[in-house]
XYZ file of C-alpha atoms in Angstrom:
746
model
C 9.850 -11.832 -34.385
C 13.168 -11.687 -32.889
C 11.202 -7.574 -31.334
C 7.530 -9.956 -30.937
C 9.223 -12.533 -28.790
C 11.547 -10.399 -26.514
C 8.679 -8.289 -25.997
C 6.972 -11.122 -24.670
C 9.844 -12.036 -22.056
C 10.277 -8.421 -21.043
C 6.457 -8.376 -20.243
C 6.048 -12.132 -18.531
C 9.337 -10.795 -16.436
C 7.491 -7.479 -15.254
C 5.033 -9.154 -15.215
C 6.705 -11.538 -12.662
C 7.820 -9.077 -10.019
C 5.052 -7.143 -9.926
C 2.317 -10.913 -9.296
C 2.595 -9.732 -5.852
C 0.871 -6.134 -6.515
C -2.663 -6.977 -8.407
C -4.422 -6.809 -4.697
C -2.822 -3.789 -3.213
C -6.224 -1.908 -1.972
C -7.312 1.670 -2.525
C -4.837 4.259 -1.087
C -4.860 7.808 -0.798
C -6.719 9.959 -3.386
C -7.339 6.982 -4.938
C -10.562 6.517 -1.525
C -12.568 9.523 -3.119
C -12.189 9.063 -6.550
C -12.833 5.523 -6.701
C -14.764 4.453 -4.006
C -16.060 6.692 -3.052
C -16.853 8.531 -6.275
C -20.548 7.148 -7.052
C -20.001 7.927 -11.100
C -17.418 5.532 -10.875
C -20.798 3.094 -10.074
C -22.218 3.314 -13.121
C -21.313 3.143 -16.944
C -22.575 5.811 -18.113
C -19.287 7.876 -17.050
C -17.705 6.187 -19.134
C -19.080 8.472 -21.780
C -20.306 12.031 -20.263
C -16.720 11.695 -17.793
C -15.650 14.272 -20.679
C -18.485 15.890 -20.737
C -19.000 17.127 -16.609
C -15.341 17.119 -15.104
C -17.254 17.402 -10.898
C -17.037 13.091 -11.718
C -13.336 12.543 -11.867
C -13.940 12.445 -7.381
C -16.090 13.055 -4.163
C -14.135 15.365 -2.969
C -14.729 18.998 -4.460
C -11.291 20.165 -4.251
C -9.727 17.376 -5.825
C -12.037 18.233 -8.773
C -9.781 17.893 -12.330
C -10.852 17.838 -15.372
C -9.391 14.303 -16.664
C -11.785 12.329 -18.426
C -9.473 9.427 -19.649
C -8.917 8.224 -16.732
C -12.213 8.813 -15.546
C -14.358 6.949 -18.464
C -10.743 4.290 -17.551
C -11.926 3.556 -14.233
C -15.538 3.879 -14.583
C -14.621 1.446 -17.005
C -12.821 -1.405 -14.837
C -15.836 -1.216 -12.238
C -18.239 -2.713 -15.153
C -16.165 -4.990 -16.135
C -14.889 -6.082 -12.821
C -18.892 -6.041 -10.609
C -18.063 -4.314 -8.754
C -14.851 -2.209 -7.240
C -12.778 -5.854 -7.143
C -9.528 -4.038 -7.181
C -7.781 -6.721 -9.368
C -9.032 -6.065 -12.192
C -8.575 -1.738 -11.880
C -4.269 -2.945 -11.004
C -4.797 -5.136 -14.052
C -5.902 -2.798 -16.932
C -2.822 0.036 -15.618
C -0.557 -2.891 -15.593
C -2.010 -4.170 -19.230
C -1.320 -0.439 -20.743
C 1.375 0.061 -18.712
C 3.502 -3.295 -20.743
C 2.122 -1.605 -24.215
C 4.387 1.369 -22.811
C 7.200 -1.113 -22.142
C 7.440 -2.481 -25.532
C 7.011 0.966 -27.321
C 9.648 2.912 -25.566
C 12.151 -0.285 -26.046
C 11.046 0.270 -30.729
C 11.303 3.620 -29.691
C 14.530 3.411 -28.095
C 16.283 1.273 -30.183
C 15.000 3.780 -33.126
C 17.074 6.772 -31.419
C 20.110 4.702 -30.463
C 20.485 3.640 -34.597
C 19.868 6.853 -35.517
C 22.938 8.437 -33.550
C 25.061 5.530 -34.008
C 23.657 1.673 -35.952
C 25.077 -1.406 -33.843
C 23.069 -4.827 -33.319
C 23.707 -4.550 -29.721
C 21.522 -1.462 -29.711
C 18.606 -3.681 -29.543
C 19.754 -5.040 -26.282
C 20.884 -1.483 -25.233
C 17.242 -0.702 -25.563
C 15.650 -3.835 -23.558
C 17.285 -3.162 -21.503
C 16.338 -0.075 -20.631
C 12.867 -0.831 -21.261
C 13.818 -3.991 -18.608
C 15.181 -1.749 -15.679
C 12.290 0.571 -16.524
C 10.078 -1.305 -15.730
C 11.515 -3.324 -12.797
C 13.037 0.064 -11.031
C 11.007 0.499 -7.462
C 10.047 4.172 -8.128
C 7.458 3.348 -10.634
C 6.567 1.390 -8.882
C 4.705 4.595 -6.960
C 2.833 4.808 -10.105
C 1.618 1.532 -10.843
C 0.595 1.010 -7.269
C -1.056 4.083 -6.813
C -4.360 3.578 -9.025
C -5.390 6.914 -9.897
C -2.095 8.281 -10.612
C -2.800 5.412 -14.012
C -2.874 8.603 -15.137
C 1.111 9.391 -15.280
C 0.765 5.923 -17.109
C -1.208 6.717 -19.784
C 0.908 10.238 -20.680
C 3.813 8.221 -20.305
C 2.856 6.187 -22.704
C 0.623 8.208 -25.154
C 3.753 11.056 -25.711
C 6.163 7.143 -26.126
C 3.680 6.081 -28.313
C 3.426 10.155 -30.553
C 7.251 10.402 -31.101
C 6.970 6.829 -31.846
C 4.567 7.312 -34.382
C 6.109 9.831 -35.811
C 9.817 8.826 -36.012
C 8.515 4.685 -38.096
C 5.937 5.449 -39.573
C 7.185 8.765 -41.183
C 5.621 9.198 -44.442
C 2.387 8.734 -42.448
C 3.305 12.399 -41.026
C 0.539 14.309 -42.657
C -1.420 12.592 -41.711
C -1.759 13.262 -38.323
C -2.261 9.299 -36.537
C 1.065 9.374 -34.100
C -1.064 12.777 -32.917
C -3.631 10.941 -31.649
C -2.313 8.907 -28.969
C -0.910 12.475 -27.671
C -4.176 13.380 -27.224
C -5.764 10.941 -25.421
C -2.889 11.437 -22.689
C -4.326 14.315 -22.959
C -7.262 13.460 -21.728
C -5.917 11.803 -19.489
C -3.547 15.099 -17.407
C -2.266 17.818 -18.823
C 1.857 17.687 -18.253
C 1.267 15.433 -21.490
C 0.612 19.160 -23.009
C 4.443 19.265 -23.165
C 4.339 16.846 -26.049
C 5.661 19.376 -28.459
C 8.531 20.157 -26.962
C 9.705 16.869 -26.904
C 9.063 16.518 -30.500
C 10.048 19.917 -31.675
C 14.370 18.611 -28.614
C 14.021 15.680 -30.873
C 13.942 16.661 -34.991
C 16.304 19.392 -34.410
C 18.799 16.256 -32.336
C 18.215 14.162 -34.786
C 16.331 14.596 -38.398
C 17.624 18.432 -39.013
C 21.955 17.833 -37.821
C 23.345 19.434 -41.806
C 20.677 22.400 -41.641
C 23.297 25.303 -40.134
C 21.811 27.728 -38.013
C 17.877 29.302 -38.263
C 16.826 27.021 -40.732
C 17.960 24.243 -38.431
C 15.756 25.198 -35.087
C 13.065 26.531 -37.914
C 12.622 22.904 -39.478
C 12.598 21.905 -35.664
C 9.282 23.847 -35.098
C 7.494 23.518 -38.185
C 7.579 19.736 -37.469
C 6.057 20.326 -34.252
C 3.929 22.495 -34.994
C 0.669 19.905 -35.421
C 1.257 19.107 -32.147
C 1.495 22.331 -30.411
C -1.314 23.601 -32.696
C -3.113 20.616 -29.924
C -2.344 21.582 -26.597
C -3.379 25.132 -27.564
C -6.797 23.500 -28.140
C -6.494 20.509 -25.454
C -5.402 23.449 -22.473
C -8.701 25.647 -23.553
C -10.674 22.832 -23.063
C -8.712 21.958 -19.615
C -8.917 25.372 -18.605
C -12.705 26.204 -20.018
C -13.547 22.698 -18.443
C -11.391 22.897 -15.027
C -13.585 22.731 -11.943
C -13.970 26.050 -9.875
C -14.151 23.772 -6.502
C -10.256 22.393 -7.167
C -7.887 23.346 -5.070
C -3.691 22.256 -5.252
C -3.099 22.989 -1.330
C -0.651 25.441 -2.164
C 0.696 27.845 -0.159
C 3.356 29.671 -1.872
C 3.908 30.515 -5.419
C 6.968 31.567 -5.626
C 8.057 29.183 -2.470
C 7.153 26.041 -4.319
C 8.729 27.587 -8.171
C 11.824 27.497 -6.250
C 11.688 24.467 -4.353
C 11.060 22.530 -7.374
C 15.277 22.305 -8.736
C 15.701 20.680 -5.376
C 12.896 18.933 -5.940
C 14.484 18.161 -9.308
C 17.520 16.766 -7.987
C 15.527 14.765 -5.629
C 13.647 13.035 -8.711
C 17.593 12.116 -11.144
C 19.474 10.947 -7.111
C 16.511 8.361 -6.794
C 17.078 7.391 -10.369
C 20.143 5.520 -9.160
C 19.548 5.549 -5.830
C 15.403 4.837 -4.696
C 15.688 5.158 -0.850
C 12.855 6.708 0.511
C 10.513 6.055 -1.373
C 7.477 7.764 0.869
C 3.804 8.235 -0.517
C 3.888 11.226 1.117
C 7.325 12.423 1.631
C 6.027 15.586 3.266
C 8.286 17.739 2.599
C 8.808 22.103 3.223
C 9.470 24.504 0.691
C 13.321 25.694 0.489
C 14.985 28.930 1.984
C 15.995 30.867 -1.806
C 19.659 30.900 -0.772
C 19.876 27.921 1.786
C 22.645 25.261 0.993
C 20.380 22.152 -0.549
C 17.836 25.603 -2.332
C 21.638 26.957 -4.765
C 21.815 23.105 -5.013
C 19.064 22.754 -7.571
C 19.675 25.556 -9.171
C 23.498 24.927 -9.807
C 22.560 20.624 -11.261
C 19.277 21.517 -13.144
C 22.146 24.491 -15.353
C 24.490 21.454 -15.245
C 21.631 18.885 -16.815
C 21.242 22.009 -19.059
C 24.774 21.726 -20.209
C 25.256 18.212 -20.262
C 22.652 18.397 -23.160
C 24.240 20.939 -24.439
C 27.345 19.298 -24.644
C 26.172 15.943 -25.694
C 23.657 17.780 -28.717
C 27.085 18.539 -30.700
C 27.634 15.264 -30.716
C 26.218 13.173 -33.348
C 26.094 9.802 -31.207
C 25.600 11.956 -27.827
C 21.921 13.077 -29.516
C 20.872 10.399 -27.487
C 21.921 11.858 -24.305
C 21.110 15.611 -25.147
C 17.217 14.071 -25.848
C 16.847 11.860 -22.898
C 17.816 14.476 -20.350
C 16.028 17.081 -22.413
C 12.267 14.945 -22.080
C 13.423 14.594 -17.738
C 13.402 17.867 -17.752
C 10.747 18.226 -20.308
C 8.725 16.411 -18.780
C 8.620 17.806 -14.827
C 7.972 21.163 -15.807
C 4.302 21.216 -15.647
C 4.545 19.821 -11.871
C 7.095 22.348 -10.858
C 5.651 25.652 -13.031
C 2.121 25.040 -12.360
C 2.343 25.322 -7.501
C 0.672 21.660 -6.340
C 0.045 21.417 -2.642
C 3.023 18.816 -2.678
C 6.116 19.980 -2.936
C 7.627 16.525 -4.148
C 5.530 13.557 -5.238
C 7.322 9.654 -6.448
C 4.744 9.153 -9.029
C 5.927 13.000 -10.938
C 9.600 10.295 -11.634
C 7.193 7.682 -14.107
C 7.266 10.470 -16.444
C 10.574 11.527 -16.333
C 12.350 9.041 -16.647
C 11.602 7.878 -19.840
C 13.731 10.368 -20.963
C 16.470 9.896 -18.149
C 16.081 5.777 -19.141
C 17.822 6.590 -22.378
C 20.688 8.539 -21.493
C 21.673 6.899 -18.762
C 21.009 3.685 -20.280
C 23.456 5.245 -23.799
C 25.839 6.586 -21.356
C 26.891 3.234 -20.773
C 26.086 2.242 -24.351
C 28.894 4.887 -25.432
C 31.696 4.429 -22.033
C 30.865 0.759 -22.802
C 32.482 0.849 -26.360
C 34.646 3.297 -25.726
C 36.714 0.042 -23.406
C 36.663 -2.533 -25.553
C 36.240 -0.541 -29.247
C 33.007 -1.147 -30.833
C 32.768 -4.187 -28.087
C 35.533 -6.530 -30.594
C 38.978 -7.022 -28.096
C 38.522 -7.100 -24.307
C 35.297 -9.722 -23.983
C 35.841 -9.352 -19.541
C 34.704 -6.140 -20.055
C 31.749 -7.109 -21.873
C 31.504 -10.249 -19.457
C 30.493 -7.977 -16.764
C 28.988 -4.845 -17.721
C 26.247 -7.937 -18.558
C 26.699 -9.696 -14.368
C 26.552 -5.823 -13.482
C 23.295 -4.931 -15.679
C 22.046 -8.851 -13.990
C 22.644 -7.503 -10.438
C 20.708 -3.893 -10.428
C 17.949 -5.805 -12.580
C 17.744 -8.793 -9.462
C 18.297 -5.610 -6.516
C 15.756 -3.106 -9.143
C 12.884 -6.703 -8.853
C 12.750 -7.119 -5.374
C 13.340 -3.174 -4.289
C 9.730 -3.163 -6.719
C 8.258 -6.129 -4.862
C 8.899 -4.641 -1.405
C 7.950 -1.731 -2.469
C 3.784 -3.291 -3.519
C 4.234 -5.300 -0.597
C 4.559 -1.599 0.971
C 1.490 -0.999 -0.907
C -0.635 -3.190 0.603
C -3.340 -2.495 3.227
C -3.597 0.674 4.841
C -1.793 -0.054 8.000
C 1.746 -0.540 6.082
C 1.424 2.157 3.611
C 1.167 4.848 6.371
C 3.344 2.963 8.739
C 5.616 3.012 5.855
C 5.254 7.097 5.466
C 5.144 7.311 9.183
C 8.913 5.785 9.681
C 11.215 7.325 6.887
C 9.131 11.262 7.877
C 8.302 10.622 11.692
C 7.891 14.631 11.274
C 5.521 14.701 8.172
C 1.991 15.725 9.874
C -0.530 14.683 7.009
C 1.373 10.688 7.657
C 1.180 10.400 11.532
C -2.409 11.515 11.429
C -3.447 9.341 8.146
C -2.200 6.385 10.051
C -3.983 7.651 13.145
C -6.973 7.908 10.672
C -5.981 3.828 10.055
C -5.407 2.687 13.500
C -9.236 4.647 14.108
C -10.808 2.674 11.921
C -9.470 -0.195 12.783
C -11.380 0.149 16.713
C -7.001 1.217 18.776
C -8.735 4.884 19.726
C -5.565 5.205 21.892
C -3.232 4.900 19.811
C -4.647 6.725 17.063
C -5.149 10.113 19.671
C -1.325 9.887 20.771
C -0.772 9.987 16.793
C -2.562 12.867 16.072
C -2.070 14.374 19.124
C 1.629 14.225 17.463
C 0.646 15.351 14.602
C -1.062 18.967 16.010
C 1.869 19.373 18.598
C 3.842 19.824 14.624
C 1.715 21.445 13.865
C -1.139 23.525 15.733
C -3.564 24.768 12.181
C -3.166 21.119 11.146
C -7.851 21.017 10.827
C -8.295 17.151 10.359
C -6.089 15.802 13.349
C -7.739 18.815 15.724
C -10.842 17.014 14.733
C -9.765 13.622 15.039
C -8.286 14.316 18.482
C -11.883 14.769 19.447
C -13.471 11.960 17.836
C -10.879 9.815 19.415
C -11.487 11.855 22.520
C -15.324 11.166 21.965
C -14.499 7.559 21.817
C -11.901 6.855 24.851
C -14.551 8.892 26.503
C -12.701 11.281 27.825
C -14.796 14.593 27.913
C -12.413 16.661 29.752
C -10.794 17.278 25.870
C -14.474 17.480 24.147
C -14.460 20.863 24.355
C -11.544 22.192 24.745
C -10.679 20.813 21.271
C -13.590 21.772 20.122
C -13.612 25.513 21.143
C -9.783 26.082 19.842
C -11.061 24.556 16.894
C -13.700 28.299 16.989
C -10.610 30.677 17.772
C -8.706 28.924 14.863
C -11.162 28.743 12.335
C -14.626 31.011 12.852
C -14.768 31.260 8.984
C -14.800 27.053 8.696
C -18.679 25.518 9.159
C -17.399 21.949 9.240
C -15.610 23.083 11.877
C -18.727 24.621 13.931
C -20.914 21.264 12.437
C -18.656 18.663 14.091
C -18.729 20.942 17.540
C -22.058 20.707 17.114
C -22.531 16.865 16.582
C -20.555 16.123 19.863
C -23.240 18.871 22.089
C -25.589 16.991 20.700
C -24.883 13.805 21.728
C -23.938 14.762 25.416
C -27.909 16.023 25.178
C -26.243 19.983 24.704
C -29.588 20.598 22.594
C -29.066 24.075 22.905
C -25.752 24.910 22.835
C -25.908 23.166 19.521
C -28.191 24.458 17.934
C -26.749 28.123 17.750
C -23.296 26.577 16.088
C -25.398 24.503 13.756
C -26.972 28.105 12.783
C -23.473 29.803 12.753
C -23.013 26.932 10.215
C -25.603 27.890 8.311
C -24.720 31.149 8.126
C -21.122 30.472 6.842
C -22.311 27.926 4.061
C -26.673 28.720 3.593
C -26.360 25.733 0.959
C -25.389 23.212 2.637
C -27.990 20.682 2.663
C -25.662 18.419 5.238
C -25.677 20.835 7.593
C -29.548 22.059 7.233
C -29.635 17.980 7.627
C -28.175 17.564 11.293
C -29.915 20.817 12.156
C -33.748 19.092 11.493
C -31.729 15.545 13.471
C -30.656 17.250 16.264
C -33.832 18.795 16.699
C -35.536 16.361 16.058
C -33.092 14.446 19.147
C -34.344 16.962 21.078
C -37.857 17.102 20.831
C -38.034 13.241 20.747
C -36.196 13.722 24.471
C -37.722 16.986 25.819
C -40.968 16.745 24.001
C -42.644 19.417 27.285
C -41.497 19.997 30.173
C -43.276 17.683 31.597
C -41.884 14.862 30.767
C -38.010 16.273 31.147
C -38.306 16.355 35.222
C -40.369 13.107 34.959
C -37.597 10.846 32.310
C -35.209 11.381 35.361
C -32.520 10.009 33.624
C -32.853 11.753 30.237
C -33.340 8.610 27.964
C -36.366 9.178 26.882
C -38.381 6.454 28.534
C -39.685 6.775 31.513
C -38.732 3.549 33.907
C -40.774 2.019 36.143
C -38.829 3.286 39.124
C -39.401 7.221 37.348
C -42.938 6.599 37.222
C -43.755 5.842 41.299
C -40.933 8.234 41.651
C -43.308 11.118 39.278
C -45.767 12.298 42.660
C -42.366 13.796 44.259
C -41.021 14.688 40.882
C -44.433 16.302 39.139
C -45.074 18.615 42.487
C -41.038 20.268 41.860
C -42.818 22.032 39.149
C -45.525 23.649 42.269
C -43.584 27.472 41.440
C -46.453 28.374 43.457
C -45.697 26.398 45.804
C -50.338 25.162 45.772
C -50.486 22.273 45.548
C -51.487 22.228 41.495
C -49.811 22.110 38.446
C -51.592 24.452 35.525
C -50.888 24.011 32.657
C -48.438 27.282 32.776
C -46.305 25.541 35.335
C -46.813 22.099 32.766
C -44.770 24.108 29.291
C -47.731 25.963 28.131
C -47.199 30.196 27.851
C -50.422 31.014 25.915
C -49.605 34.511 25.424
C -51.710 37.862 26.621
C -54.314 36.958 28.285
C -55.681 39.618 29.002
C -58.563 39.932 26.425
C -60.091 35.849 27.235
C -62.595 35.293 29.113
C -62.358 32.875 32.443
C -63.996 30.776 30.111
C -61.788 31.246 26.957
C -58.603 30.870 29.628
C -60.250 26.946 30.649
C -61.240 25.428 27.510
C -57.171 27.003 26.030
C -55.781 24.679 29.548
C -57.950 21.843 28.949
C -56.835 21.957 24.921
C -53.198 21.517 26.498
C -53.664 19.409 28.373
C -56.466 17.328 25.445
C -53.088 17.134 23.005
C -50.447 15.916 25.329
C -51.338 12.553 26.004
C -49.790 12.631 29.224
C -50.660 15.239 30.356
C -54.410 14.263 29.634
C -53.705 11.008 31.281
C -51.933 12.766 34.306
C -55.274 15.226 34.449
C -57.996 12.520 34.927
C -60.580 15.176 35.533
C -60.143 16.602 32.627
C -59.789 19.976 34.004
C -57.000 21.982 33.019
C -55.513 21.388 36.054
C -53.163 18.447 38.206
C -54.969 18.739 41.636
C -52.703 17.176 44.673
C -55.090 14.606 44.089
C -54.476 13.749 40.937
C -49.785 14.177 42.017
C -50.537 12.043 44.054
C -52.020 9.222 41.847
C -49.516 10.176 39.529
C -47.622 7.013 38.424
C -50.892 5.026 38.111
C -52.669 7.367 35.359
C -48.774 6.718 34.448
C -48.483 3.425 33.655
C -52.517 3.940 31.290
C -49.882 4.974 28.917
C -48.577 1.811 28.538
C -49.269 0.577 25.500
C -46.861 -2.172 24.613
C -47.089 -3.941 28.170
C -43.826 -3.430 29.082
C -43.648 -1.926 32.592
C -41.967 1.910 30.611
C -43.542 5.140 28.951
C -41.560 5.275 25.946
C -40.760 9.274 25.043
C -43.349 8.067 21.264
C -45.959 6.897 24.046
C -47.129 10.207 25.448
C -47.644 11.977 21.366
C -51.878 11.934 21.120
C -52.923 8.478 19.959
C -53.740 9.206 16.449
C -50.232 10.455 16.338
C -49.462 7.020 17.048
C -51.887 5.489 15.307
C -50.406 7.194 11.949
C -47.085 6.071 12.520
C -48.501 2.738 12.561
C -49.967 3.372 9.482
C -47.146 4.072 8.047
C -44.541 1.238 9.303
C -47.200 -0.737 7.561
C -47.052 0.293 4.381
C -43.412 1.104 4.433
C -42.377 -2.225 6.041
C -42.081 -4.766 3.419
C -40.624 -7.551 4.691
C -42.471 -7.362 7.953
C -39.585 -7.212 10.561
C -40.429 -5.261 13.169
C -38.829 -1.750 11.245
C -37.594 -0.309 8.168
C -34.288 -1.288 6.296
C -32.572 1.218 4.399
C -33.406 -0.917 1.222
C -36.883 -0.116 2.112
C -35.988 3.383 2.202
C -35.341 2.949 -2.075
C -35.536 6.854 -3.443
C -33.991 9.734 -3.119
C -37.073 11.319 -1.778
C -37.981 8.761 1.019
C -34.143 9.016 1.824
C -34.397 12.680 2.115
C -38.091 12.836 4.448
C -35.888 9.721 6.620
C -32.721 11.187 6.922
C -33.522 12.374 10.814
C -36.168 9.284 12.236
C -32.514 7.795 12.594
C -31.897 8.376 15.127
C -29.373 6.281 17.078
C -27.545 5.575 13.978
C -28.789 1.602 13.068
C -29.515 1.622 9.798
C -32.496 1.296 10.510
C -35.657 3.021 11.810
C -37.860 1.658 14.801
C -41.488 2.367 15.085
C -40.656 4.051 18.257
C -38.066 6.402 15.756
C -40.948 6.702 13.043
C -43.108 8.197 15.432
C -40.928 10.521 16.971
C -40.708 12.047 13.862
C -43.945 12.380 12.040
C -44.396 14.327 15.323
C -41.381 16.449 15.093
C -42.037 16.923 11.014
C -45.991 17.987 12.309
C -45.496 20.045 15.308
C -43.965 23.403 13.143
C -44.770 25.098 15.865
C -42.775 23.742 18.167
C -45.379 24.035 21.107
C -45.754 20.434 22.637
C -48.671 19.988 20.542
C -49.458 18.312 18.129
C -53.140 19.470 15.844
C -54.997 17.043 13.890
C -54.678 19.313 11.222
C -50.382 19.518 11.138
C -50.976 15.976 11.270
C -52.282 16.512 8.451
C -50.314 18.259 7.172
C -47.159 16.649 7.896
C -49.054 12.883 6.420
C -49.912 15.286 2.833
C -45.501 15.129 2.633
C -45.091 11.504 3.797
C -47.467 11.097 0.807
C -45.794 12.791 -1.801
C -43.139 10.644 -1.160
C -43.962 7.928 -1.157
C -45.376 8.071 -4.755
C -42.208 10.199 -5.513
C -40.666 5.951 -5.275
C -40.285 3.651 -7.194
C -43.969 1.552 -8.489
C -42.450 -1.771 -6.874
C -43.289 -0.109 -3.191
C -46.209 -1.853 -1.171
C -49.035 0.710 -0.447
């Protein structure tokens, strides 16, 4: 009962410390793994995650096999009924609380094995309390996707506690269950056999001689080693090939890790400089910082060995061993980030044990096992209270830092203003808030630090566009193409901007290059279709381009009045008339055509283009001088909606416009004059209309639908749509409609 009561008190105090973190936003890697990940929205992911590693993240390079973590996130979404961040934080905190209780019980057991005394209860409780309130651990508890670190620590602590507490049940292997679950949450739990080996070697074989002692410890760890080997094989086979750790140099990474270990150790006692993205660089192998790291790790190993020689020092040896072993996976496996604050979470379990047992031994030595010098005991208790209060306040401060994107990245930039990625991320946050000018400055700083930073360069393009700095667009985009000639994203980004300013030919050329680099990219294919659609909507025929002086895909009343003068600019031979060829027609080699056949071809070209057909009022295949003079009156006949202007859709044949009207009627269920996103309720329909939304407002107007239908029908891109071509295009729409849900109104 005593342990239950104080366990609840421990959890209550830690809950108070973390009470201001439950509404902190999804941050950093959370975004692709949770809110932007469609798999999290599906309850089936709770089970499918164990068979499909691609469900972990929406970003292919971040996909890795952590099925238990993915399943837990999908379960949280199902319980919350959405992305209510409170439930995701609550879930993590519950498991964190359970870990603290098991740490308390495990620590007490280990301490009693080394030196039984009633004070071990309070020492273990204080150790668990400090771990729960330590500011460093706030970097893990607040980082939702890194709950996998909590699962790692919890699984290993639970497995070891079951092994220690229920020794008679070891043969059944119950202690391996939480370990297996921890490994499925994140690979670092694979080190459990080493932790178990260290425990048995230190605590259960002290009376055995050399070889027998090591053999006994190895045999005890053998079942867990078999589990770890099987799990490692599974993890390797399930790991997606698209995963990219982002390592620049594996050798330099590993040689810098001893310095990282020294940093982690320092952070336990002085947790300053906590940062979501520290931005460390590789240390030169022979530099003083690197040498300090090597010497520190050797000193830690020596300290653990020295502590193991004494029976009362075994918890220190085990704690230091845990600290080093828990850091082995991230030290040996090259990753993109040299350090990460959440990596300390698992390792600090052991370091907490070692530090508190060291303090307990020091206090016992100074007070003759608490029987003398009460002042020392009182001062120690007062110091503990002060440390816990300071730790609690530090944790609450870190919780506030993790509240929003702005607070998190402004903190990161303030602590390391030379971190290009932090500068870029802070700029992205400012851009999302609409502060384009400031975002531009932060991205410029990031690019100045790292000229090869592609994302900062592409972000500068976005900001320059928002700020109407067209003078910078070509410069940045061309530099991106020169720096990354094999990256299709660079070409598509450049093409998107070129299309936005009407430079369609250049945009299509760049998208063709992007398609060659990535032939399977559906996104690039759809972008190319979209650019061509926008080009055809504005430049359906040469004549429309000439009349549309402001290039807004609409002939205004003023442009209609000015039509006669504009038409004369097409008269290449100066005869005062316009032939179909002068209006954009191309009949190829006409030498084999009879005069009547050529005239019929010219008339058919005019008839297929309402704009030309209206101007050629006598329908003889030529726009005469008189017809040019009356062009404004003839063009007004095309104004179907009588708004005084001739829109691009009104220049398509009437049968195309009529087909678009019928399609609009079938799809516009709510009769609001447009096709809304919810009315495209199937993948087939969404794919079919992916390029129709020219103004990107989320809706498809009648004009946009008409343009899209014309573009799809005009397969030979001659600016003419025959009835047969239209029928073929309509069959595509019919097929998509039949594949859509039965609820669609036909």
